[in-house]
Amino acid sequence: MDLTHTPEEEDFRARLRAWLAEVLPTLPPPPSPDDWPGRRAYDLGWQRRLHDAGYGDVHWGASPTVRLIFLEETERAGAPYVGASFVGLLHAGPTIAAEGTDEQRERWLPPILRGDEVWCQGFSEPGAGSDLAALRTRAHRDGDHYVVNGSKIWTSHAEVADWCELLVRTDPGAPRHRGISWLAMRMDAPGVTIRPLRTLAGSTEFAEVFLDDVRVPVAHRVGAENDGWRVTMVTLSFERGTAFVGEVVACHRVLRELAAEARRNGRWDDPALRRALGGLHAEFRALWRLTQWNVGEAEHGGGVPGVTGSVLKLAYSHARQRLYDTAADVLGAQALDLDRPWVLDRLSSLSYTIAAGTSQIQRNIVAERILGLPKGR
Amino acid sequence: MRLQLDKGQQALRDGVRELLARRFGPEALRDAVERPGRLDRELWRELGAAGFFALRLPESEGGVGLGLPEAVPVFEEAGRALLPGPLVATHLAAGRVPGAAEGDTVVAAALGGLLEWAEAADVVQGDTAGAVPLRSVDPLTPLHRLPGAAPVDPVAVLLTAAEQLGGAERTCELAVQHARTREQFGRPVGAFQAVQHLCADMLVRTRTARAAVHAAAVTGDPVDVHAARLLADEAAARNARDCLQVHGGMGFTWEFEVHLHLKRAWVRTRRAGPTTESEELLAAALLKGET
Ligand SMILES: Cc1cc2nc3c(=O)[nH]c(=O)nc-3n(C[C@H](O)[C@H](O)[C@H](O)COP(=O)(O)OP(=O)(O)OC[C@H]3O[C@@H](n4cnc5c(N)ncnc54)[C@H](O)[C@@H]3O)c2cc1C
């Protein structure tokens, strides 16, 4: 058991901390949540600053520990969230880095790192959510292109994305898991129609995407034809395993702010509330330690996070919902005011046990793939 | 950075696991349950010889000279095996009470409003005025209740959490083993999702608690220790309940060991003082901005 860092890691932390202290005060105020073009510009602008300062590829170019230090320090300092860069940086990028050809890496990775291009994820379909392998969007070969027809749903950031990591069925005759391919599709290609969906939080965080004879070059397929399910598992393990690690630190910050607010408004005098906050503090502390555990394992194992990501995702998504329910306890009647901080967060926390695989699906994975229980139905 | 056990810690853990499998296997456990209140002195001395009590005592004082990161896996093993006796109290007394380090002296102590094993012990420490004997819910832990609860040393809290973690790991394993083999409706019950999900939650609780306990062993920080305590208590008690559920009617029998895990988890939960105190400590730390 060891929580110490190497001198290089400590050096990285110190440099990053100094840089953040210098740069953060110069950032413009963040745009309103409804201003999508503004958000795209803001999120990409932040990524560009990181890139120019040499931190652009920290999400998949660095060791797991360095990446953890990066997330810890940026969160602590209150740096902007990855935002629109989420898919590109945290799962499409790492997938291309792991599974793409040299040419594909050169084409797609630098613009993600430089903050030039936004990616979105076109996996789910109206009839294929948890049962992702049921997807029906078809792609048939026409010369050196695929012609894609079908539709995707709940595609986050679709409105501002340049590229989509798209799952399509390239062999409808094959067993479900075998006939799928992973494509990179331009969102401005002819035949792509985006229809924003309003979320329960009132915003248009995600969209439906209709695909009508969309032509995608065969060269834009990552992995072999019909081998897309395997590539997808790589993407999902990044999504579940590492994509929200920084948010565990963010929840710590929220907890501190909640305690301060409770102290200010008198709610702190309620022992039940204090106990709830104390219990959450214990939980998020433990989740951070679990993150460190997983990173320690990754550091000594391979680069792709395994199914242990499901363990963290399960615990984290439920703890996050309890956190914002407790925030409502701190706020009292103000918890019903959309203009108060934490109220929108409470609404969006409801998605955490659904998106990136529901809790039920994560439990299936833990039971069958970690505990080795017989396959269920 | 790595919270997993290193090679030396693994070897130590394996040694203790092996010793306990040999000396305190299922039969010895059953035997101990049949003869409540009796402590196996010979085993106690063997533990002493293996360094169980002297583990953290400096070599200059005749100890092993190791620290909490080594004591934690050792106490996890004790928790897995349901090893009875005032293990934490005697461990803490090593170097202070003659014979404790060697396992010659059994030391009981007032911890969190409870006194365990007072009658079998050679030495009883702490303020035990007004101790009232209880008909203990745990057949393997004779108990006295105490009027007041003095604050508990963080080391005692952490070692107790390590025992809880060991119990949580064991009941998760027992549940999974059973779910793999017990058949109903023509298939192993572990193929039913409701059972799978109980087991998955047990694993999540265990792993989260494990990370917290190991980190607290490294930092020794009281906030970490109390966080670990809360997670480990929850994992031990909830896992034992879920394990019982997965075993169906068999789980409710005296013969099957899960009730002993549950009862011991309840005893240990009290040992570190009221849960509220840990929660209050963690809440207060938020205001201080320590996270
Ligand atoms: C905020 C948000 C953002 C999203 N962003 C994206 C995105 O960018 N790209 C993308 O591709 N997708 C995205 N999704 C979609 C998300 O991945 C799916 O919603 C999710 O996988 C669940 O699928 P579903 O909605 O079809 O629910 P369903 O699969 O229909 O599930 C309905 C209920 O049944 C349960 N259930 C289903 N199957 C099982 C089973 N085998 N065992 C037990 N219970 C089961 C589920 O747990 C759930 O409770 C997003 C979703 C949300 C909420």
XYZ file of C-alpha atoms and ligand atoms in Angstrom:
721
model
C 0.000 0.000 0.000
C 1.488 3.239 -1.070
C 0.053 6.669 -1.793
C 3.271 8.448 -2.619
C 4.051 9.857 -6.039
C 7.299 9.803 -7.944
C 9.338 13.025 -8.117
C 8.283 13.358 -11.791
C 4.625 13.088 -10.825
C 5.037 15.650 -8.058
C 6.846 17.895 -10.474
C 3.984 17.580 -12.948
C 1.531 18.512 -10.196
C 3.521 21.559 -9.164
C 3.880 22.850 -12.734
C 0.220 22.302 -13.481
C -0.851 23.998 -10.267
C 1.272 27.047 -11.009
C -0.011 27.211 -14.570
C -3.649 26.967 -13.465
C -3.173 29.707 -10.907
C -1.867 31.958 -13.648
C -4.355 31.102 -16.363
C -7.707 30.625 -14.652
C -8.174 34.255 -13.593
C -7.776 35.324 -17.213
C -10.613 33.116 -18.534
C -13.815 34.773 -19.721
C -16.999 33.914 -17.789
C -18.651 30.685 -18.998
C -21.555 31.068 -21.452
C -25.123 30.296 -20.452
C -26.073 26.600 -20.576
C -28.490 27.219 -23.450
C -25.948 28.933 -25.657
C -24.660 25.946 -27.603
C -22.348 27.725 -30.043
C -21.020 29.699 -27.080
C -20.407 26.536 -25.132
C -18.658 24.883 -28.028
C -16.362 27.874 -28.425
C -15.713 28.046 -24.699
C -14.976 24.338 -24.242
C -12.750 24.175 -27.322
C -10.990 27.354 -26.254
C -10.113 25.781 -22.933
C -8.830 22.634 -24.608
C -6.698 24.803 -26.919
C -5.133 26.555 -23.930
C -4.368 23.189 -22.369
C -2.871 22.024 -25.621
C -0.720 25.094 -26.099
C 0.592 24.719 -22.564
C 1.505 21.079 -23.243
C -1.392 19.412 -21.405
C -3.463 18.569 -24.477
C -2.961 14.839 -24.521
C -3.018 14.201 -20.801
C -6.201 12.108 -21.059
C -4.644 9.358 -23.072
C -1.052 10.271 -23.719
C -0.003 10.266 -20.084
C 0.248 7.529 -17.482
C -2.920 6.804 -15.493
C -1.428 8.424 -12.402
C -0.453 11.626 -14.197
C -3.928 11.776 -15.640
C -5.404 11.404 -12.174
C -3.214 14.227 -10.902
C -4.402 16.339 -13.815
C -8.057 15.710 -12.980
C -7.488 16.308 -9.294
C -5.673 19.600 -9.797
C -7.941 21.027 -12.483
C -11.019 20.207 -10.424
C -9.569 21.608 -7.205
C -8.648 24.804 -8.980
C -12.148 25.093 -10.443
C -10.954 24.825 -14.053
C -13.603 24.414 -16.788
C -15.144 21.007 -17.337
C -14.305 19.112 -20.562
C -17.839 19.879 -21.782
C -18.204 19.494 -25.543
C -14.784 17.824 -25.691
C -16.090 14.929 -23.588
C -16.592 12.276 -26.266
C -13.521 13.216 -28.304
C -11.147 13.365 -25.377
C -12.552 10.698 -23.142
C -13.766 7.910 -25.364
C -13.620 8.385 -29.140
C -10.031 9.649 -28.939
C -8.758 6.875 -26.668
C -10.549 4.305 -28.849
C -8.909 5.613 -32.013
C -5.572 5.736 -30.223
C -5.973 2.105 -29.181
C -7.647 0.633 -32.272
C -7.061 3.003 -35.201
C -4.452 2.883 -37.945
C -1.541 5.339 -37.942
C -3.292 7.311 -40.635
C -6.498 7.504 -38.603
C -4.630 8.595 -35.501
C -2.955 11.346 -37.475
C -6.213 12.474 -39.004
C -8.380 12.565 -35.884
C -6.305 12.837 -32.764
C -4.472 16.167 -33.236
C -7.686 18.165 -33.871
C -9.247 16.692 -30.714
C -6.176 17.578 -28.707
C -5.880 21.059 -30.226
C -9.514 21.783 -29.458
C -10.480 22.097 -33.121
C -13.097 19.392 -33.433
C -16.002 18.104 -31.379
C -17.142 14.474 -31.382
C -20.407 12.879 -30.396
C -21.472 9.307 -29.768
C -24.025 7.633 -32.050
C -24.476 4.300 -30.340
C -28.026 4.199 -28.932
C -31.076 3.808 -31.103
C -34.753 3.956 -30.294
C -34.865 0.150 -30.234
C -31.341 -0.416 -28.945
C -30.412 1.141 -25.617
C -29.271 -1.310 -22.976
C -29.427 -3.944 -25.669
C -26.967 -2.102 -27.830
C -26.277 -5.117 -30.025
C -29.874 -4.874 -31.271
C -28.935 -1.778 -33.279
C -30.464 -1.620 -36.734
C -28.863 1.334 -38.484
C -27.622 -0.229 -41.713
C -24.509 0.453 -43.764
C -23.958 -1.198 -47.106
C -20.855 -0.936 -49.248
C -20.903 1.160 -52.385
C -17.388 1.258 -53.805
C -15.104 2.819 -51.240
C -18.031 4.219 -49.259
C -20.608 2.927 -46.840
C -24.133 4.155 -47.368
C -25.800 4.545 -43.990
C -29.515 4.518 -43.197
C -31.244 4.560 -39.844
C -31.461 6.734 -36.765
C -29.744 7.362 -33.486
C -31.122 8.841 -30.293
C -29.957 10.622 -27.105
C -26.867 11.780 -28.991
C -25.278 14.274 -26.599
C -23.723 17.386 -28.164
C -24.973 16.349 -31.623
C -25.809 19.945 -32.496
C -22.263 21.178 -32.150
C -20.329 18.071 -33.151
C -18.085 17.733 -36.202
C -17.743 13.968 -35.987
C -19.767 11.077 -34.683
C -18.497 7.702 -33.476
C -21.201 5.706 -35.165
C -22.192 2.075 -34.762
C -23.744 0.504 -37.826
C -24.767 -2.966 -38.902
C -22.614 -4.017 -41.843
C -23.719 -7.656 -41.945
C -27.410 -8.099 -41.193
C -27.129 -11.866 -41.696
C -24.459 -12.379 -39.020
C -25.170 -13.095 -35.332
C -26.052 -9.833 -33.556
C -22.651 -9.099 -32.097
C -20.707 -10.024 -35.194
C -22.127 -7.813 -37.911
C -21.393 -4.397 -36.396
C -18.801 -1.810 -37.487
C -17.462 1.342 -35.797
C -17.366 4.356 -38.130
C -16.339 7.974 -37.877
C -19.010 10.041 -39.601
C -18.995 13.762 -40.355
C -22.017 15.434 -38.816
C -22.340 17.851 -41.744
C -22.479 15.043 -44.317
C -25.503 15.217 -46.637
C -28.345 13.103 -45.267
C -27.651 13.781 -41.569
C -30.585 15.473 -39.843
C -30.390 16.521 -36.216
C -33.511 17.051 -34.169
C -32.804 18.397 -30.683
C -34.537 16.610 -27.793
C -35.482 18.534 -24.731
C -34.264 16.949 -21.489
C -36.133 16.967 -18.197
C -33.791 19.753 -17.137
C -35.292 21.911 -19.898
C -32.181 22.093 -22.051
C -31.362 20.434 -25.352
C -28.404 18.418 -24.152
C -28.990 15.636 -26.653
C -30.729 14.981 -29.971
C -32.169 12.491 -32.365
C -30.022 11.961 -35.443
C -31.588 10.702 -38.664
C -29.363 9.126 -41.289
C -30.593 9.075 -44.836
C -28.221 7.617 -47.430
C -25.267 9.178 -45.666
C -21.979 8.338 -47.395
C -19.065 7.488 -45.114
C -15.673 6.561 -46.607
C -14.658 2.970 -45.871
C -11.341 4.442 -44.714
C -13.269 5.980 -41.805
C -13.973 2.604 -40.242
C -11.979 1.923 -37.060
C -11.191 -1.756 -36.625
C -12.112 -4.475 -39.084
C -15.472 -4.663 -40.822
C -17.962 -6.511 -38.596
C -15.522 -6.368 -35.679
C -17.116 -3.205 -34.302
C -18.519 -4.856 -31.180
C -15.031 -5.466 -29.856
C -14.051 -1.867 -30.613
C -17.249 -0.743 -28.891
C -16.277 -2.585 -25.739
C -13.031 -0.610 -25.738
C -14.998 2.624 -26.078
C -17.398 1.664 -23.303
C -14.636 0.675 -20.935
C -13.112 4.134 -21.365
C -16.516 5.731 -20.936
C -17.324 3.845 -17.743
C -13.839 3.401 -16.451
C -12.277 6.800 -16.597
C -14.574 9.385 -18.125
C -16.104 10.727 -14.911
C -13.224 10.267 -12.509
C -12.703 14.019 -12.232
C -16.298 14.449 -11.163
C -15.635 12.570 -7.941
C -13.337 15.442 -6.962
C -15.979 17.916 -8.089
C -18.478 16.301 -5.724
C -16.065 16.885 -2.852
C -16.082 20.548 -3.702
C -19.866 20.626 -3.838
C -20.019 18.965 -0.422
C -17.793 21.641 1.067
C -19.934 24.343 -0.487
C -23.076 22.681 0.850
C -21.645 22.567 4.354
C -20.747 26.253 4.143
C -24.211 27.112 2.848
C -25.872 25.081 5.617
C -23.767 26.902 8.155
C -24.804 30.230 6.639
C -28.533 29.540 6.456
C -28.847 27.778 9.790
C -29.621 24.303 8.450
C -26.332 23.115 9.950
C -28.045 22.990 13.338
C -30.094 20.007 12.159
C -28.174 16.913 13.290
C -29.847 14.704 10.681
C -28.571 16.982 7.937
C -25.066 17.082 9.392
C -25.065 13.304 9.556
C -26.176 13.064 5.950
C -23.367 15.388 4.895
C -20.869 13.457 7.003
C -22.006 10.175 5.478
C -21.645 11.595 1.970
C -18.207 12.880 2.831
C -17.221 9.351 3.843
C -18.623 7.969 0.610
C -16.953 10.399 -1.754
C -13.700 10.024 0.098
C -13.981 6.282 -0.364
C -14.852 6.706 -4.048
C -11.737 8.777 -4.523
C -9.715 6.025 -2.883
C -11.388 3.488 -5.164
C -10.326 5.633 -8.098
C -6.768 5.591 -6.812
C -7.024 1.840 -6.386
C -8.139 1.415 -9.992
C -5.461 3.757 -11.265
C -2.816 1.847 -9.346
C -4.083 -1.300 -11.023
C -4.126 0.309 -14.494
C -0.630 1.662 -13.968
C 0.635 -1.863 -13.438
C -1.688 -3.520 -15.964
C -2.659 -2.594 -19.517
C -3.808 0.786 -20.779
C -7.496 0.002 -21.298
C -9.544 0.133 -18.098
C -11.349 -3.134 -17.528
C -14.748 -3.916 -16.116
C -13.726 -2.429 -12.761
C -15.064 0.807 -14.228
C -18.536 -0.636 -13.707
C -17.907 -0.884 -9.960
C -16.996 2.780 -9.699
C -19.778 3.882 -12.028
C -22.395 2.030 -10.022
C -21.336 3.434 -6.679
C -20.653 6.910 -7.999
C -23.876 7.456 -9.927
C -26.028 6.655 -6.911
C -23.881 8.671 -4.514
C -24.125 11.647 -6.836
C -27.913 11.486 -6.750
C -27.898 11.352 -2.951
C -25.527 14.314 -2.923
C -27.954 16.536 -4.806
C -30.940 15.292 -2.834
C -29.047 16.400 0.254
C -28.347 19.712 -1.457
C -32.117 20.126 -1.701
C -32.324 19.522 2.045
C -29.802 22.277 2.594
C -31.643 24.669 0.285
C -35.147 24.077 1.634
C -37.812 25.785 -0.487
C -35.088 27.312 -2.644
C -34.454 23.837 -3.996
C -37.487 24.511 -6.190
C -35.951 27.600 -7.766
C -34.230 26.858 -11.072
C -32.057 29.925 -10.632
C -30.386 28.525 -7.540
C -27.130 26.652 -7.857
C -27.423 22.852 -7.447
C -31.046 22.702 -8.648
C -30.166 21.986 -12.280
C -27.392 19.697 -11.065
C -29.966 17.773 -9.081
C -32.035 17.318 -12.220
C -29.094 16.284 -14.343
C -27.857 13.857 -11.676
C -30.905 11.757 -12.553
C -29.207 10.745 -15.797
C -26.167 9.224 -14.119
C -27.779 5.882 -13.347
C -28.987 5.646 -16.975
C -26.398 7.101 -19.342
C -23.298 5.051 -20.242
C -25.179 1.890 -19.258
C -27.906 1.740 -16.612
C -27.213 0.538 -13.068
C -29.017 -2.682 -13.862
C -26.702 -3.318 -16.802
C -23.635 -2.473 -14.693
C -24.804 -4.967 -12.061
C -25.171 -7.622 -14.740
C -21.610 -6.912 -15.818
C -20.256 -7.063 -12.275
C -22.130 -10.296 -11.552
C -21.185 -12.109 -14.725
C -17.777 -10.697 -15.613
C -16.242 -10.005 -12.219
C -17.996 -12.491 -9.946
C -18.309 -15.159 -12.625
C -21.966 -15.938 -11.967
C -23.775 -17.905 -14.662
C -25.120 -15.896 -17.554
C -28.582 -14.593 -16.785
C -31.525 -13.803 -18.962
C 0.812 5.012 -5.994
C -0.799 1.671 -5.365
C -3.315 0.751 -2.679
C -3.007 -2.959 -3.379
C -0.916 -5.053 -0.997
C 2.781 -5.222 -1.819
C 4.630 -8.536 -1.865
C 5.602 -8.460 1.800
C 2.072 -7.566 2.853
C 0.664 -10.345 0.680
C 3.049 -12.861 2.200
C 2.043 -11.743 5.672
C -1.642 -11.996 4.824
C -1.196 -15.437 3.283
C 0.692 -16.590 6.358
C -2.097 -15.498 8.676
C -4.740 -16.976 6.375
C -2.912 -20.266 6.385
C -2.480 -20.249 10.166
C -6.149 -19.511 10.695
C -7.292 -22.121 8.172
C -5.226 -24.702 10.040
C -6.063 -23.612 13.559
C -9.470 -22.027 13.241
C -11.266 -23.785 10.421
C -14.999 -24.533 10.230
C -14.815 -27.214 12.923
C -12.990 -25.049 15.422
C -15.487 -22.308 14.698
C -18.408 -24.632 15.442
C -16.653 -25.842 18.532
C -16.139 -22.301 19.767
C -19.824 -21.543 19.246
C -20.762 -24.581 21.311
C -18.567 -23.443 24.179
C -19.289 -19.754 24.548
C -17.023 -17.630 26.702
C -14.024 -19.940 26.417
C -10.967 -18.553 24.725
C -8.463 -20.902 23.090
C -5.294 -19.873 24.955
C -3.088 -22.101 22.895
C -4.274 -20.441 19.697
C -3.812 -17.057 21.356
C -0.171 -17.904 22.054
C 0.285 -19.148 18.507
C -1.041 -15.833 17.262
C 1.435 -14.148 19.582
C 4.289 -16.244 18.210
C 3.221 -15.334 14.665
C 3.521 -11.652 15.587
C -0.185 -10.857 15.511
C -0.036 -8.679 18.622
C 3.559 -7.401 18.376
C 3.247 -6.466 14.714
C 3.473 -2.709 15.219
C 5.747 -2.792 18.244
C 9.255 -1.471 17.412
C 11.931 -4.105 17.025
C 13.862 -2.437 19.831
C 10.986 -3.413 22.122
C 10.856 -6.955 20.857
C 8.197 -6.304 18.250
C 8.000 -6.900 14.525
C 8.390 -3.205 13.739
C 5.739 -2.993 11.011
C 2.896 -0.496 10.650
C -0.808 -0.108 9.975
C -0.505 -1.143 6.304
C 0.639 -4.541 7.579
C -1.746 -4.733 10.537
C -4.763 -4.060 8.316
C -4.489 -7.169 6.094
C -3.787 -9.254 9.187
C -6.966 -8.035 10.873
C -8.868 -8.566 7.632
C -7.955 -12.223 7.903
C -9.157 -12.335 11.490
C -12.446 -10.858 10.291
C -12.805 -13.373 7.464
C -12.217 -16.258 9.837
C -14.489 -14.844 12.558
C -11.607 -15.300 14.971
C -12.965 -14.671 18.485
C -11.309 -12.774 21.330
C -10.328 -9.223 22.236
C -7.908 -9.045 19.323
C -7.859 -5.286 18.911
C -7.538 -4.606 22.642
C -4.672 -7.056 23.067
C -2.919 -5.768 19.945
C -3.127 -2.226 21.306
C -1.813 -3.368 24.677
C 1.315 -4.960 23.207
C 4.353 -3.291 24.723
C 2.282 -1.745 27.474
C 0.908 -4.810 29.239
C 3.501 -7.521 29.954
C 2.837 -10.690 27.984
C 0.326 -9.099 25.614
C 2.779 -8.956 22.697
C 3.618 -12.648 23.070
C 0.016 -13.763 23.418
C 0.560 -14.904 27.010
C -1.729 -12.237 28.406
C -5.216 -11.672 27.106
C -6.193 -8.023 27.411
C -9.758 -6.745 27.268
C -10.560 -3.060 27.084
C -13.493 -0.681 27.210
C -14.114 0.390 23.631
C -17.029 2.556 22.562
C -19.369 1.725 25.429
C -18.660 -1.997 25.208
C -16.380 -4.367 27.023
C -15.686 -7.638 25.209
C -14.332 -10.775 26.838
C -13.975 -9.225 30.334
C -14.213 -12.539 32.184
C -11.824 -14.539 30.052
C -9.193 -11.774 29.997
C -6.195 -11.541 32.301
C -6.146 -7.766 32.265
C -9.031 -5.365 31.768
C -8.177 -1.843 30.696
C -10.045 1.439 30.661
C -12.844 2.836 32.775
C -15.094 -0.148 33.354
C -17.059 1.197 36.303
C -20.701 0.274 36.086
C -20.168 -2.506 33.523
C -23.315 -4.612 33.133
C -23.119 -8.083 31.604
C -25.301 -8.738 28.563
C -26.662 -11.909 27.098
C -24.590 -11.273 23.968
C -26.258 -11.557 20.580
C -22.945 -12.860 19.221
C -22.259 -16.313 20.668
C -18.570 -15.732 20.054
C -18.285 -12.431 21.923
C -19.166 -12.174 25.611
C -20.165 -8.582 26.328
C -20.587 -5.981 29.043
C -22.337 -2.714 28.426
C -20.740 0.431 29.863
C -22.533 3.586 30.995
C -20.363 6.118 29.171
C -18.449 5.882 25.915
C -14.921 7.280 25.956
C -13.521 8.389 22.580
C -11.909 5.478 20.760
C -8.324 5.514 19.527
C -8.280 5.834 15.688
C -6.043 2.769 15.474
C -8.693 0.678 17.217
C -11.293 2.128 14.849
C -9.200 1.248 11.813
C -8.335 -2.288 12.912
C -12.008 -2.891 13.611
C -12.822 -1.582 10.132
C -10.254 -4.032 8.739
C -12.037 -6.898 10.515
C -15.351 -5.661 9.105
C -13.832 -5.608 5.641
C -12.646 -9.188 6.027
C -16.163 -10.199 7.033
C -17.656 -8.339 4.067
C -15.273 -10.067 1.661
C -16.046 -13.466 3.124
C -19.833 -13.133 2.993
C -19.619 -11.888 -0.602
C -17.599 -14.989 -1.495
C -19.989 -17.293 0.340
C -22.954 -15.793 -1.491
C -21.294 -16.134 -4.888
C -20.244 -19.732 -4.189
C -23.765 -20.656 -3.210
C -25.339 -18.808 -6.130
C -23.130 -20.727 -8.525
C -24.058 -24.141 -7.203
C -27.563 -24.082 -5.741
C -30.094 -24.983 -8.433
C -33.750 -24.046 -8.608
C -36.064 -24.033 -11.610
C -33.439 -26.136 -13.344
C -30.595 -23.633 -13.197
C -28.130 -22.177 -10.721
C -29.857 -19.420 -8.733
C -26.943 -17.170 -9.701
C -28.389 -17.032 -13.208
C -31.361 -15.093 -11.824
C -30.842 -11.414 -12.123
C -32.319 -10.572 -8.741
C -29.654 -12.775 -7.144
C -26.920 -11.464 -9.430
C -27.743 -7.909 -8.455
C -27.577 -8.670 -4.728
C -24.131 -10.159 -5.308
C -22.993 -7.265 -7.497
C -23.938 -4.762 -4.816
C -22.015 -6.813 -2.264
C -18.919 -6.588 -4.423
C -19.309 -2.849 -4.954
C -19.634 -2.280 -1.213
C -16.640 -4.476 -0.489
C -14.372 -2.837 -3.031
C -15.291 0.675 -2.011
C -14.733 -0.143 1.654
C -11.466 -1.891 0.843
C -10.057 1.148 -0.938
C -11.078 3.355 1.986
C -9.607 1.042 4.626
C -6.307 0.625 2.799
C -5.959 4.353 2.216
C -6.649 5.042 5.889
C -3.957 2.524 6.792
C -1.483 4.528 4.730
C -2.448 8.010 5.903
C -3.545 7.190 9.460
C -5.563 10.391 9.216
C -8.594 10.345 11.565
C -10.922 11.670 8.847
C -9.842 8.821 6.555
C -10.148 6.364 9.426
C -13.701 7.380 10.277
C -14.714 7.393 6.621
C -13.294 3.879 6.293
C -15.157 2.864 9.423
C -18.523 3.987 8.063
C -18.015 2.216 4.738
C -16.684 -0.962 6.350
C -19.506 -1.164 8.907
C -22.046 -0.815 6.140
C -20.305 -3.382 3.939
C -20.020 -5.933 6.753
C -23.600 -5.683 7.965
C -25.298 -5.324 4.575
C -23.236 -8.049 2.946
C -24.058 -10.462 5.755
C -27.768 -9.744 5.321
C -27.603 -10.143 1.555
C -25.557 -13.315 1.920
C -28.245 -14.675 4.188
C -30.889 -13.769 1.628
C -28.991 -15.492 -1.169
C -28.839 -18.660 0.947
C -32.597 -18.766 1.458
C -33.791 -20.997 4.311
C -30.333 -22.432 4.745
C -29.125 -18.946 5.543
C -31.481 -18.789 8.510
C -30.070 -21.875 10.205
C -27.706 -21.909 13.164
C -25.368 -24.265 11.294
C -24.571 -21.881 8.491
C -21.957 -19.302 9.491
C -23.547 -16.196 8.020
C -25.492 -15.311 11.178
C -22.190 -15.256 13.044
C -20.838 -12.757 10.537
C -23.888 -10.576 10.907
C -23.838 -10.669 14.697
C -20.129 -9.936 14.844
C -20.579 -7.089 12.404
C -23.160 -5.607 14.765
C -20.796 -5.930 17.724
C -17.916 -4.312 15.834
C -20.148 -1.502 14.639
C -20.634 -0.513 18.283
C -16.990 -0.891 19.184
C -15.938 2.316 17.458
C -18.569 4.337 19.303
C -21.862 5.569 17.855
C -21.950 5.916 14.076
C -23.213 9.448 14.567
C -19.876 10.485 16.031
C -18.025 9.450 12.887
C -20.570 11.221 10.730
C -20.286 14.380 12.816
C -16.500 14.250 12.587
C -16.685 13.950 8.803
C -19.224 16.742 8.580
C -17.066 19.025 10.708
C -14.099 18.291 8.461
C -16.107 19.665 5.532
C -16.419 23.016 7.242
C -12.719 23.103 7.869
C -12.255 22.608 4.148
C -10.344 19.386 4.658
C -11.302 16.838 2.078
C -28.222 12.234 -20.437
C -28.031 11.121 -21.375
C -27.077 11.220 -22.358
C -26.892 10.197 -23.280
N -25.965 10.368 -24.246
C -25.812 9.407 -25.192
C -24.932 9.621 -26.294
O -24.288 10.652 -26.389
N -24.820 8.672 -27.215
C -25.508 7.502 -27.122
O -25.332 6.665 -27.974
N -26.377 7.268 -26.102
C -26.548 8.204 -25.141
N -27.430 7.999 -24.105
C -28.255 6.784 -24.110
C -27.962 5.810 -22.995
O -26.775 5.123 -23.249
C -29.173 4.875 -22.875
O -30.269 5.662 -22.459
C -28.956 3.763 -21.882
O -27.980 2.861 -22.348
C -30.241 2.994 -21.574
O -30.931 2.599 -22.722
P -32.474 2.943 -22.898
O -32.625 4.378 -22.607
O -32.898 2.422 -24.206
O -33.217 2.153 -21.745
P -33.735 0.666 -21.854
O -32.632 -0.200 -22.324
O -35.021 0.624 -22.585
O -34.008 0.341 -20.336
C -35.226 0.624 -19.655
C -35.139 0.028 -18.253
O -34.984 -1.386 -18.341
C -33.829 -1.798 -17.664
N -33.212 -2.897 -18.388
C -32.956 -2.985 -19.717
N -32.347 -4.128 -19.997
C -32.184 -4.784 -18.832
C -31.597 -6.022 -18.458
N -31.007 -6.839 -19.328
N -31.637 -6.352 -17.155
C -32.204 -5.541 -16.234
N -32.755 -4.372 -16.521
C -32.739 -3.993 -17.808
C -32.931 -0.583 -17.631
O -32.018 -0.653 -16.555
C -33.920 0.543 -17.481
O -34.241 0.649 -16.121
C -27.651 9.012 -23.179
C -28.605 8.884 -22.173
C -28.807 9.925 -21.274
C -29.835 9.766 -20.213
